[in-house]
Amino acid sequence: MREFELVIIGGGPAGMAAAIAAKKQGIDDLVIFERGDRLGGILNQCIHNGFGLHTFKEELTGPEYAERYAQQVYDLGIPYELGTMVLDITPDKQITVVSRQRGAETVRARAVILAMGCRERPRGALGIAGFRPQGVYTAGTAQKLVNCEGVVPGKEVVILGSGDIGLIMARRMTLEGAKVRAVVELMPYSSGLKRNIVQCLDDYGIPLMLSHTVIDIKGKEKLEGVWVAAVDEHNAPIEGTEEYFPCDTLLLSCGLIPENELSRSAGIELSPLTSGPSVDESLETTVEGVFACGNVLHVHDLVDFVSEESVRAGENAAEYIKGKPSSPGTPVAVKPGNGVRYTVPSRLYPESVTDCVHIRFRVTAPVKGAAIVVSCGGKELARKRGRIFVPSEMIEVILKKEQLAGLSGDIEVRTEEAAK
Amino acid sequence: MTRELTCIGCPMGCALTVEVENNEAVSVTGNTCKIGENYARTEISAPVRAVTTTALTAEGIPVPVKTVGSVPKDKIFEVVAHIKRTTVTLPVKVGDIILDNAADTGVAVAATASMDN
Ligand SMILES: Cc1cc2nc3c(=O)[nH]c(=O)nc-3n(C[C@H](O)[C@H](O)[C@H](O)COP(=O)(O)OP(=O)(O)OC[C@H]3O[C@@H](n4cnc5c(N)ncnc54)[C@H](O)[C@@H]3O)c2cc1C
Ligand code: SF4
């Protein structure tokens, strides 16, 4: 049985950054398992720009960003095995993998980093009644078809969901000669970035229909069109507002969920709020020596934050391998309060914090002129102001080690309306 | 006249308020950095965009590309059409120029991924 000090599952930006960081900390006996045929993960299909502004101070496309990290993997001589799918992890870190070169194999690891990314919500989750004609795709599938396979799935398009992938695909399909009739969004606000609304929809005159949804699909074998209706505050369609859009393609951009089949089999506790593993400040899951980073942990919108977080996972895994006792003392829970959907980490060990801890979270709905308050047992630890906080942006608050001394009770992160 | 814009310079998407006179921005507020101010000025007088798309090899394999710099917004479709008429030969490296002057904009187009044949 092959044995490794560190096994990294997934060769996307998270896996690569974690591997590079661990290697730099002196961990040489490591490997990246990637099921795809190249490193880079989902970035290979994200050919638009907007990546890396924080990390490289320039705007890169997805493949360019991925290649910078892949180059470091090659330069540092980090072993990686492509076409290698991890099927199972046990709580004692035996990993079953299958590849064409080696067939099925079980390997053992001292430490594991989960970096499997996320997947799109499947269309079954959308609750549209009726047939499943040809022409209905998730936006990410369409992105892969167009950008990696050179196949444009249709000519007349409606997009349901205004997440970033949907917005990006509205522009992409337009540039490939398709007519995008509308982007339909159930919520009264878009879950995508404002810049993408400007440069992907407004630039091309594509209407964004907020508080609307697709209520029915026409076409038995092939999609012929969709009915769209406005919804009320309970998301119920409003009678009389139905509008028919002929189209041969419906793209679904309805959100991403962390990919955690493997985490479940390893007996790792998942957070019901993020659908990712619940972790402490070192990004260690509830199974000792198993760490998580990137989209498998919580869905990120900025790859720079993925890379930064993954460096910390790689460094902490290296510390663990070198024998740092994991998680001493009693943990303090970190909880989302008013207006906050989740926090990562969800618990922390004040004693094992080296100099600071990053708390990342999202708000539940857009708030204007509010402050983010981090408190513990009535004591305010941090306050962050902003003109507007939106669910599409991940927010970060950094607490220093000194601030964590002598805390009792849970740490709470909440939004607070500004005093009038 | 006042115009409200959203800066597309980075994902912050700052809300910009621009005072416009004779098709020129005379003052910009709401930006967090200099990029926002520059964006507002060009957006008012002559908007430009960077373009990303794919070029194809003779076998129809897509190669991701981008314009090296921005092109006038009203030239985007001509630029994309010119890229589509161009055939790429593999292998390519990131940064290889596949087109010197896209649709007479004076802007080059470069590959954004390294690909073997
Ligand atoms: C369709 C789509 C489009 C996106 N577009 C953007 C965008 O435009 N801009 C942006 O900033 N972010 C975008 N994102 C978010 C993007 O995923 C993150 O920015 C970043 O790529 C996350 O990195 P990651 O390494 O966590 O995940 P990924 O890039 O998804 O990498 C995970 C890797 O793990 C591998 N893997 C998974 N399971 C296994 C297994 N069992 N065995 C072996 N390997 C496995 C996968 O093949 C993949 O290569 C998009 C996400 C999706 C799903
Ligand atoms: S003004 Fe600066 S910080 Fe604000 S969106 Fe533009 S580039 Fe980003």
Coordinates of C-alpha atoms and ligand atoms in Angstrom, one line a residue:
Chain A
M1 CA 0.0 0.0 0.0
R2 CA 1.4 3.4 -1.0
E3 CA 1.7 5.8 2.0
F4 CA 2.0 9.5 1.9
E5 CA 2.4 12.2 4.5
L6 CA -0.1 14.4 2.8
V7 CA -2.7 13.6 0.2
I8 CA -4.6 16.5 -1.5
I9 CA -7.8 15.7 -3.2
G10 CA -8.5 18.0 -6.1
G11 CA -6.1 19.9 -8.4
G12 CA -8.1 23.1 -8.7
P13 CA -6.8 26.4 -7.3
A14 CA -7.5 25.3 -3.8
G15 CA -5.6 22.0 -4.1
M16 CA -2.7 23.6 -5.9
A17 CA -2.2 26.4 -3.4
A18 CA -2.5 24.0 -0.5
A19 CA 0.1 21.7 -2.0
I20 CA 2.5 24.5 -2.8
A21 CA 2.2 25.9 0.8
A22 CA 2.8 22.5 2.4
K23 CA 5.8 21.8 0.2
K24 CA 7.3 25.1 1.1
Q25 CA 6.9 24.1 4.8
G26 CA 9.1 21.1 4.1
I27 CA 6.5 18.4 3.3
D28 CA 8.0 16.5 0.4
D29 CA 6.0 13.3 0.6
L30 CA 2.8 14.5 -0.8
V31 CA 0.6 14.0 -3.8
I32 CA -2.4 15.7 -5.6
F33 CA -5.1 13.4 -6.9
E34 CA -7.1 15.1 -9.7
R35 CA -9.8 13.3 -11.6
G36 CA -9.6 15.7 -14.6
D37 CA -7.0 15.6 -17.4
R38 CA -5.2 18.8 -16.3
L39 CA -4.6 20.9 -13.2
G40 CA -6.7 24.0 -12.7
G41 CA -10.2 22.7 -11.8
I42 CA -13.1 24.8 -12.9
L43 CA -10.8 27.7 -13.8
N44 CA -10.0 26.0 -17.1
Q45 CA -13.6 26.7 -18.3
C46 CA -13.8 30.3 -16.9
I47 CA -12.1 32.0 -19.8
H48 CA -13.3 35.5 -18.9
N49 CA -11.2 37.8 -16.9
G50 CA -11.4 39.2 -13.4
F51 CA -9.3 36.7 -11.6
G52 CA -6.2 37.4 -9.5
L53 CA -6.6 41.1 -8.9
H54 CA -5.8 40.7 -5.2
T55 CA -3.0 38.1 -5.7
F56 CA -1.2 39.3 -8.8
K57 CA -2.4 42.9 -9.0
E58 CA -3.6 42.3 -12.5
E59 CA -6.7 41.0 -14.1
L60 CA -6.2 37.5 -15.4
T61 CA -8.5 35.0 -17.1
G62 CA -9.3 31.7 -15.3
P63 CA -6.8 29.6 -17.4
E64 CA -4.0 32.2 -16.9
Y65 CA -4.6 32.2 -13.1
A66 CA -4.6 28.4 -13.0
E67 CA -1.4 28.2 -15.1
R68 CA 0.5 30.5 -12.7
Y69 CA -0.2 28.0 -9.9
A70 CA 0.3 24.9 -12.0
Q71 CA 3.7 26.3 -13.0
Q72 CA 4.7 26.5 -9.3
V73 CA 3.5 22.9 -8.9
Y74 CA 5.8 21.9 -11.7
D75 CA 8.7 24.0 -10.5
L76 CA 8.6 22.7 -7.0
G77 CA 8.4 19.1 -8.3
I78 CA 5.1 18.4 -6.5
P79 CA 3.8 15.0 -7.6
Y80 CA 0.3 15.0 -9.1
E81 CA -1.7 12.2 -10.6
L82 CA -4.3 13.2 -13.3
G83 CA -7.2 11.1 -14.3
T84 CA -7.3 9.9 -10.8
M85 CA -10.6 9.8 -9.0
V86 CA -10.9 9.5 -5.2
L87 CA -13.8 7.2 -4.4
D88 CA -13.7 6.9 -0.6
I89 CA -12.0 8.1 2.5
T90 CA -12.2 6.3 5.8
P91 CA -12.0 8.1 9.2
D92 CA -8.5 6.6 9.6
K93 CA -7.4 8.2 6.3
Q94 CA -7.3 5.3 4.0
I95 CA -8.1 6.6 0.6
T96 CA -9.5 4.5 -2.3
V97 CA -8.6 5.9 -5.7
V98 CA -9.1 4.7 -9.2
S99 CA -7.2 5.6 -12.3
R100 CA -6.5 4.2 -15.7
Q101 CA -2.8 3.7 -15.0
R102 CA -3.1 2.0 -11.7
G103 CA -6.7 0.7 -11.5
A104 CA -8.3 0.7 -8.1
E105 CA -5.9 1.3 -5.2
T106 CA -6.0 2.1 -1.5
V107 CA -3.4 4.5 -0.2
R108 CA -2.8 5.7 3.4
A109 CA -2.2 9.3 4.4
R110 CA -1.0 11.0 7.7
A111 CA -3.0 14.1 6.7
V112 CA -5.5 14.9 4.0
I113 CA -6.6 18.2 2.4
L114 CA -10.1 18.2 0.9
A115 CA -10.2 20.5 -2.2
M116 CA -12.9 18.9 -4.3
G117 CA -14.6 22.2 -5.2
C118 CA -18.3 22.5 -5.6
R119 CA -20.9 21.5 -8.1
E120 CA -24.0 23.2 -9.5
R121 CA -27.4 22.6 -8.1
P122 CA -29.0 20.0 -10.3
R123 CA -32.1 21.0 -12.2
G124 CA -34.2 18.6 -10.2
A125 CA -33.8 20.9 -7.3
L126 CA -35.6 23.7 -9.2
G127 CA -39.1 22.4 -8.9
I128 CA -40.2 23.2 -12.5
A129 CA -43.0 20.7 -13.3
G130 CA -43.3 19.1 -16.6
F131 CA -41.1 17.4 -19.2
R132 CA -37.3 17.4 -19.4
P133 CA -36.8 18.3 -23.0
Q134 CA -33.4 18.6 -24.7
G135 CA -32.0 22.1 -24.4
V136 CA -32.0 22.5 -20.7
Y137 CA -28.5 22.8 -19.2
T138 CA -26.9 24.1 -16.1
A139 CA -24.9 27.2 -16.9
G140 CA -21.6 25.6 -15.9
T141 CA -22.3 22.7 -18.3
A142 CA -23.0 25.1 -21.1
Q143 CA -19.8 27.0 -20.1
K144 CA -17.8 23.8 -20.5
L145 CA -19.4 23.0 -23.8
V146 CA -18.7 26.4 -25.3
N147 CA -15.3 27.1 -23.9
C148 CA -13.7 23.6 -23.7
E149 CA -15.4 21.7 -26.4
G150 CA -16.3 24.4 -28.9
V151 CA -20.0 23.5 -29.0
V152 CA -22.6 26.3 -28.7
P153 CA -25.7 24.6 -27.3
G154 CA -28.4 26.9 -28.9
K155 CA -29.5 30.1 -30.6
E156 CA -32.2 31.5 -28.5
V157 CA -31.6 31.5 -24.8
V158 CA -33.3 32.2 -21.5
I159 CA -31.3 32.1 -18.3
L160 CA -32.9 31.2 -15.0
G161 CA -30.9 32.5 -12.0
S162 CA -28.6 35.6 -12.0
G163 CA -25.6 34.1 -10.3
D164 CA -22.3 35.0 -11.8
I165 CA -22.0 32.0 -14.0
G166 CA -25.4 32.8 -15.5
L167 CA -24.4 36.4 -16.1
I168 CA -21.1 35.4 -17.7
M169 CA -22.8 32.9 -19.9
A170 CA -25.3 35.5 -21.0
R171 CA -22.4 37.5 -22.5
R172 CA -20.6 34.4 -23.7
M173 CA -23.6 33.0 -25.6
T174 CA -24.2 36.5 -27.1
L175 CA -20.6 36.7 -28.4
E176 CA -21.1 33.3 -29.9
G177 CA -24.0 34.6 -31.9
A178 CA -27.0 33.5 -29.8
K179 CA -29.8 35.7 -28.8
V180 CA -30.2 35.9 -25.0
R181 CA -33.8 36.9 -24.4
A182 CA -33.7 37.4 -20.6
V183 CA -32.1 36.6 -17.4
V184 CA -34.8 35.6 -14.9
E185 CA -34.2 35.9 -11.2
L186 CA -36.6 34.8 -8.4
M187 CA -35.2 37.1 -5.8
P188 CA -35.7 40.9 -5.8
Y189 CA -31.9 41.3 -6.2
S190 CA -29.2 39.5 -8.3
S191 CA -26.9 37.0 -6.6
G192 CA -24.2 38.0 -9.1
L193 CA -21.6 40.8 -8.9
K194 CA -22.7 44.2 -10.0
R195 CA -19.8 44.5 -12.4
N196 CA -21.1 41.4 -14.2
I197 CA -24.6 42.9 -14.5
V198 CA -23.0 45.9 -16.2
Q199 CA -20.6 44.2 -18.5
C200 CA -22.5 41.0 -19.3
L201 CA -26.1 42.2 -19.4
D202 CA -26.3 46.0 -19.7
D203 CA -23.6 46.2 -22.4
Y204 CA -25.7 43.9 -24.6
G205 CA -29.1 45.1 -23.7
I206 CA -30.1 41.8 -22.1
P207 CA -33.0 42.4 -19.6
L208 CA -32.7 41.2 -16.0
M209 CA -36.1 40.3 -14.7
L210 CA -36.0 40.4 -10.9
S211 CA -38.7 38.8 -8.8
H212 CA -39.6 36.6 -11.8
T213 CA -39.4 32.9 -12.4
V214 CA -39.9 30.2 -15.0
I215 CA -43.2 28.6 -14.3
D216 CA -43.5 26.2 -17.2
I217 CA -41.5 24.8 -20.1
K218 CA -42.9 24.1 -23.6
G219 CA -41.6 21.3 -25.8
K220 CA -41.7 17.5 -25.5
E221 CA -38.4 16.3 -27.0
K222 CA -36.8 19.7 -27.7
L223 CA -37.3 22.9 -25.8
E224 CA -39.5 25.3 -27.6
G225 CA -40.0 28.0 -25.1
V226 CA -40.6 29.0 -21.5
W227 CA -43.3 30.8 -19.6
V228 CA -42.1 33.5 -17.1
A229 CA -44.1 35.1 -14.4
A230 CA -43.6 37.7 -11.7
V231 CA -43.7 36.4 -8.2
D232 CA -45.1 37.9 -5.0
E233 CA -43.2 38.2 -1.7
H234 CA -43.8 34.5 -0.9
N235 CA -42.3 33.6 -4.3
A236 CA -45.7 32.5 -5.6
P237 CA -46.4 33.3 -9.3
I238 CA -48.7 36.3 -9.8
E239 CA -51.6 35.5 -12.1
G240 CA -51.9 37.6 -15.2
T241 CA -48.1 38.3 -15.4
E242 CA -47.3 35.3 -17.5
E243 CA -45.1 36.0 -20.5
Y244 CA -44.0 33.5 -23.1
F245 CA -40.4 33.5 -24.5
P246 CA -39.7 31.2 -27.4
C247 CA -36.2 29.7 -26.9
D248 CA -34.3 26.5 -27.7
T249 CA -32.0 26.7 -24.7
L250 CA -32.7 27.3 -21.0
L251 CA -29.6 27.7 -18.8
L252 CA -30.0 27.2 -15.1
S253 CA -27.7 29.2 -12.8
C254 CA -29.2 28.4 -9.5
G255 CA -26.3 28.2 -7.2
L256 CA -23.4 26.0 -6.2
I257 CA -23.1 23.4 -3.4
P258 CA -19.9 22.1 -2.0
E259 CA -19.0 18.7 -3.2
N260 CA -18.9 16.6 0.0
E261 CA -19.8 13.0 -0.8
L262 CA -16.3 12.0 0.2
S263 CA -16.4 14.0 3.4
R264 CA -19.5 12.2 4.4
S265 CA -17.9 8.8 4.0
A266 CA -15.0 9.9 6.1
G267 CA -17.4 10.7 8.9
I268 CA -16.8 14.4 8.8
E269 CA -19.4 16.6 10.3
L270 CA -20.9 18.9 7.7
S271 CA -22.4 22.3 8.5
P272 CA -26.0 22.6 7.5
L273 CA -25.4 26.3 6.8
T274 CA -22.6 25.9 4.3
S275 CA -23.1 22.2 3.2
G276 CA -19.3 22.1 3.7
P277 CA -17.3 20.5 6.6
S278 CA -17.5 22.3 9.9
V279 CA -14.0 23.5 10.6
D280 CA -12.0 25.2 13.3
E281 CA -9.6 28.2 12.9
S282 CA -6.9 25.9 11.3
L283 CA -9.4 24.7 8.7
E284 CA -9.3 21.2 10.3
T285 CA -12.5 19.2 10.1
T286 CA -14.0 17.2 12.9
V287 CA -11.7 14.3 11.8
E288 CA -8.2 14.8 13.1
G289 CA -5.7 15.5 10.3
V290 CA -8.3 16.2 7.6
F291 CA -8.4 19.8 6.4
A292 CA -10.6 21.5 3.9
C293 CA -10.3 24.6 1.8
G294 CA -11.8 26.3 -1.3
N295 CA -15.2 25.7 -2.6
V296 CA -15.6 22.3 -0.9
L297 CA -15.6 24.3 2.4
H298 CA -17.9 27.1 1.4
V299 CA -18.7 28.6 -2.0
H300 CA -16.3 31.4 -2.9
D301 CA -16.9 34.0 -5.5
L302 CA -13.3 35.2 -5.7
V303 CA -10.6 32.7 -6.5
D304 CA -8.0 34.9 -4.7
F305 CA -9.8 34.2 -1.4
V306 CA -9.7 30.5 -2.4
S307 CA -5.9 30.6 -2.9
E308 CA -5.3 32.5 0.3
E309 CA -7.5 30.2 2.4
S310 CA -5.8 27.2 0.9
V311 CA -2.3 28.4 1.8
R312 CA -3.5 28.4 5.4
A313 CA -4.9 24.8 5.0
G314 CA -1.6 23.7 3.5
E315 CA 0.5 25.3 6.3
N316 CA -1.7 23.9 9.0
A317 CA -1.6 20.4 7.5
A318 CA 2.2 20.7 7.5
E319 CA 2.2 21.8 11.2
Y320 CA 0.0 18.8 12.0
I321 CA 2.3 16.4 10.1
K322 CA 5.3 17.8 12.0
G323 CA 3.6 17.0 15.2
K324 CA 1.8 20.1 16.4
P325 CA -0.9 18.8 18.8
S326 CA -4.2 19.4 17.1
S327 CA -6.7 21.7 18.7
P328 CA -5.8 22.0 22.4
G329 CA -8.1 23.4 25.0
T330 CA -11.8 24.0 24.7
P331 CA -13.3 25.5 21.5
V332 CA -15.3 28.6 21.3
A333 CA -18.3 28.4 18.9
V334 CA -18.5 31.0 16.2
K335 CA -22.1 31.6 15.3
P336 CA -24.0 33.7 12.7
G337 CA -26.3 36.2 14.4
N338 CA -28.9 38.6 12.9
G339 CA -28.5 39.1 9.2
V340 CA -25.6 36.6 8.8
R341 CA -26.0 33.3 7.0
Y342 CA -23.0 31.4 8.1
T343 CA -19.4 31.7 9.4
V344 CA -16.2 29.8 8.6
P345 CA -14.8 28.7 11.0
S346 CA -17.7 27.6 13.1
R347 CA -15.5 27.0 16.1
L348 CA -12.0 28.1 17.2
Y349 CA -9.4 27.2 19.8
P350 CA -8.1 30.5 21.1
E351 CA -4.9 28.9 22.5
S352 CA -3.8 27.5 19.1
V353 CA -4.3 30.7 17.2
T354 CA -0.8 31.9 16.2
D355 CA -1.4 35.6 15.5
C356 CA -4.8 36.1 14.0
V357 CA -7.9 34.3 12.9
H358 CA -9.8 35.0 9.7
I359 CA -13.6 34.8 10.0
R360 CA -15.4 34.6 6.7
F361 CA -19.2 34.9 6.2
R362 CA -22.0 36.1 4.0
V363 CA -25.1 38.2 4.9
T364 CA -28.5 36.8 4.3
A365 CA -29.9 39.7 2.3
P366 CA -28.5 43.1 1.1
V367 CA -28.1 45.6 3.9
K368 CA -27.4 49.3 3.4
G369 CA -25.6 51.5 5.8
A370 CA -25.1 48.7 8.3
A371 CA -22.2 47.6 10.4
I372 CA -20.9 44.1 10.9
V373 CA -20.3 43.5 14.6
V374 CA -18.4 40.6 16.1
S375 CA -19.0 40.1 19.8
C376 CA -18.6 37.6 22.5
G377 CA -20.7 37.6 25.7
G378 CA -21.7 41.3 25.3
K379 CA -18.1 42.4 24.5
E380 CA -17.6 43.9 21.1
L381 CA -14.5 42.4 19.4
A382 CA -14.6 44.0 16.0
R383 CA -16.8 46.3 13.9
K384 CA -16.7 46.7 10.2
R385 CA -18.6 49.4 8.3
G386 CA -19.6 49.4 4.7
R387 CA -22.0 51.3 2.5
I388 CA -23.6 48.1 1.5
F389 CA -23.2 44.4 2.2
V390 CA -24.6 41.9 -0.3
P391 CA -25.0 38.1 -0.2
S392 CA -23.0 37.7 -3.3
E393 CA -19.8 39.0 -1.6
M394 CA -18.0 37.0 1.0
I395 CA -16.9 39.2 3.9
E396 CA -13.9 38.8 6.1
V397 CA -13.1 40.0 9.6
I398 CA -9.7 39.3 11.1
L399 CA -9.4 38.9 14.9
K400 CA -6.0 39.2 16.6
K401 CA -4.9 36.6 19.1
E402 CA -4.9 39.2 21.9
Q403 CA -8.6 39.8 21.3
L404 CA -9.3 36.2 22.0
A405 CA -7.9 36.1 25.5
G406 CA -10.3 35.3 28.3
L407 CA -13.4 34.9 26.2
S408 CA -16.4 33.2 27.6
G409 CA -19.4 32.1 25.6
D410 CA -19.9 32.1 21.8
I411 CA -18.6 34.5 19.3
E412 CA -21.4 36.0 17.3
V413 CA -21.2 37.8 13.9
R414 CA -24.2 39.9 13.1
T415 CA -25.3 42.9 11.1
E416 CA -26.4 46.1 12.9
E417 CA -28.4 48.9 11.4
A418 CA -26.6 52.2 11.7
A419 CA -28.1 54.6 14.2
K420 CA -30.3 57.1 12.4
Chain B
M1 CA -25.9 66.4 -15.6
T2 CA -25.2 63.6 -13.1
R3 CA -24.7 60.0 -14.1
E4 CA -24.6 56.9 -11.9
L5 CA -22.2 54.2 -13.0
T6 CA -21.0 51.0 -11.5
C7 CA -17.2 50.6 -11.7
I8 CA -16.2 47.3 -13.4
G9 CA -12.6 47.6 -12.5
C10 CA -12.8 44.9 -9.8
P11 CA -15.4 42.9 -8.0
M12 CA -16.0 45.6 -5.4
G13 CA -18.2 47.3 -8.0
C14 CA -18.1 50.8 -6.5
A15 CA -21.2 52.9 -7.2
L16 CA -19.8 56.0 -9.0
T17 CA -21.5 59.4 -9.3
V18 CA -20.2 61.4 -12.2
E19 CA -20.8 65.0 -13.1
V20 CA -20.9 65.2 -16.8
E21 CA -20.5 68.4 -19.0
N22 CA -20.2 68.3 -22.8
N23 CA -19.8 64.5 -22.8
E24 CA -16.9 64.7 -20.4
A25 CA -16.7 63.7 -16.7
V26 CA -15.8 66.7 -14.7
S27 CA -15.9 65.1 -11.3
V28 CA -16.1 61.5 -10.0
T29 CA -17.1 60.4 -6.5
G30 CA -17.8 57.0 -4.9
N31 CA -14.6 55.4 -6.3
T32 CA -12.3 53.6 -3.9
C33 CA -9.3 53.8 -6.1
K34 CA -7.9 55.6 -9.1
I35 CA -9.1 52.9 -11.5
G36 CA -12.7 53.9 -10.8
E37 CA -12.0 57.5 -11.7
N38 CA -10.4 56.6 -15.0
Y39 CA -13.2 54.1 -15.7
A40 CA -15.8 56.9 -15.3
R41 CA -13.9 59.2 -17.6
T42 CA -13.6 56.8 -20.5
E43 CA -17.0 55.3 -19.9
I44 CA -18.5 58.8 -20.4
S45 CA -16.5 59.8 -23.4
A46 CA -15.6 56.6 -25.2
P47 CA -16.3 53.3 -23.4
V48 CA -13.9 50.4 -23.9
R49 CA -13.9 46.8 -22.9
A50 CA -11.4 43.9 -22.7
V51 CA -12.8 41.0 -24.7
T52 CA -12.4 37.3 -23.9
T53 CA -13.5 34.5 -26.2
T54 CA -12.2 31.4 -27.9
A55 CA -10.4 30.9 -31.2
L56 CA -10.5 27.6 -32.9
T57 CA -7.9 25.3 -34.3
A58 CA -8.4 23.7 -37.7
E59 CA -9.8 20.7 -35.9
G60 CA -12.3 22.8 -34.0
I61 CA -10.6 22.7 -30.6
P62 CA -11.3 26.0 -28.7
V63 CA -8.3 28.0 -27.5
P64 CA -9.1 30.7 -24.9
V65 CA -7.9 34.1 -25.9
K66 CA -8.2 37.8 -24.8
T67 CA -7.5 41.2 -26.2
V68 CA -4.3 42.6 -24.9
G69 CA -5.9 45.8 -23.6
S70 CA -9.3 47.2 -24.3
V71 CA -11.2 47.8 -27.5
P72 CA -14.0 50.3 -28.1
K73 CA -17.2 48.9 -26.8
D74 CA -19.0 49.2 -30.2
K75 CA -16.2 47.2 -31.8
I76 CA -16.7 44.1 -29.7
F77 CA -18.6 42.1 -32.2
E78 CA -16.2 42.9 -35.0
V79 CA -13.3 41.9 -32.8
V80 CA -14.9 38.5 -32.0
A81 CA -15.8 37.9 -35.7
H82 CA -12.2 38.6 -36.6
I83 CA -11.0 36.1 -34.0
K84 CA -13.4 33.5 -35.3
R85 CA -11.9 33.9 -38.8
T86 CA -8.5 33.2 -37.4
T87 CA -7.2 29.6 -37.2
V88 CA -4.9 28.7 -34.3
T89 CA -2.2 26.1 -34.7
L90 CA -1.2 24.1 -31.6
P91 CA 0.9 24.0 -29.5
V92 CA 0.3 27.5 -28.0
K93 CA 1.7 29.1 -24.9
V94 CA 0.0 31.6 -22.6
G95 CA 0.6 35.0 -24.1
D96 CA 1.3 33.9 -27.7
I97 CA -0.1 36.5 -30.0
I98 CA -2.7 34.9 -32.4
L99 CA -3.8 38.2 -34.0
D100 CA -1.8 41.5 -34.2
N101 CA -4.5 43.9 -34.9
A102 CA -8.1 42.8 -34.2
A103 CA -10.7 44.4 -36.5
D104 CA -8.4 47.5 -37.0
T105 CA -8.5 48.5 -33.4
G106 CA -4.7 48.3 -33.1
V107 CA -5.2 45.8 -30.3
A108 CA -3.6 42.4 -30.3
V109 CA -5.2 39.1 -29.3
A110 CA -3.3 36.6 -27.1
A111 CA -3.8 33.0 -26.0
T112 CA -4.7 32.6 -22.3
A113 CA -3.8 29.0 -21.9
S114 CA -0.9 26.7 -22.9
M115 CA -2.2 23.8 -25.0
D116 CA -0.4 20.9 -26.6
N117 CA -1.6 19.2 -29.7
Ligands
LIG1 C1 -19.3 26.3 -13.2 C2 -18.5 27.2 -12.3 C3 -18.1 28.5 -12.8 C4 -17.4 29.3 -11.9 N1 -17.0 30.5 -12.4 C5 -16.3 31.4 -11.6 C6 -15.9 32.6 -12.0 O1 -16.2 33.0 -13.2 N2 -15.1 33.4 -11.2 C7 -14.7 33.0 -10.0 O2 -14.0 33.7 -9.3 N3 -15.1 31.8 -9.5 C8 -15.9 31.0 -10.3 N4 -16.4 29.8 -9.8 C9 -16.0 29.5 -8.5 C10 -14.7 28.8 -8.6 O3 -15.0 27.4 -8.5 C11 -13.7 29.2 -7.6 O4 -13.2 30.5 -7.8 C12 -12.4 28.2 -7.6 O5 -12.3 27.6 -8.9 C13 -12.6 27.2 -6.6 O6 -11.5 26.4 -6.5 P1 -11.5 25.0 -5.9 O7 -10.1 24.5 -6.1 O8 -12.1 25.0 -4.6 O9 -12.5 24.2 -6.8 P2 -12.4 23.7 -8.3 O10 -11.8 24.7 -9.2 O11 -13.8 23.2 -8.6 O12 -11.4 22.4 -8.2 C14 -11.8 21.2 -7.6 C15 -11.0 20.1 -8.3 O13 -11.2 18.9 -7.6 C16 -11.4 17.8 -8.5 N5 -12.1 16.8 -7.8 C17 -13.4 16.8 -7.3 N6 -13.7 15.7 -6.7 C18 -12.7 14.8 -6.9 C19 -12.4 13.5 -6.6 N7 -13.3 12.7 -6.0 N8 -11.2 12.9 -6.9 C20 -10.3 13.7 -7.6 N9 -10.5 15.0 -7.9 C21 -11.7 15.5 -7.6 C22 -12.1 18.5 -9.7 O14 -12.0 17.7 -10.8 C23 -11.5 19.8 -9.7 O15 -10.4 19.9 -10.6 C24 -17.1 28.9 -10.6 C25 -17.5 27.7 -10.2 C26 -18.2 26.8 -11.0 C27 -18.7 25.5 -10.5
SF4_2 S1 -13.1 52.1 -7.9 FE1 -11.4 50.8 -7.6 S2 -12.1 49.5 -5.8 FE2 -13.9 50.4 -6.7 S3 -14.7 48.9 -8.2 FE3 -13.4 50.3 -9.3 S4 -11.4 49.3 -9.3 FE4 -12.6 48.3 -7.7

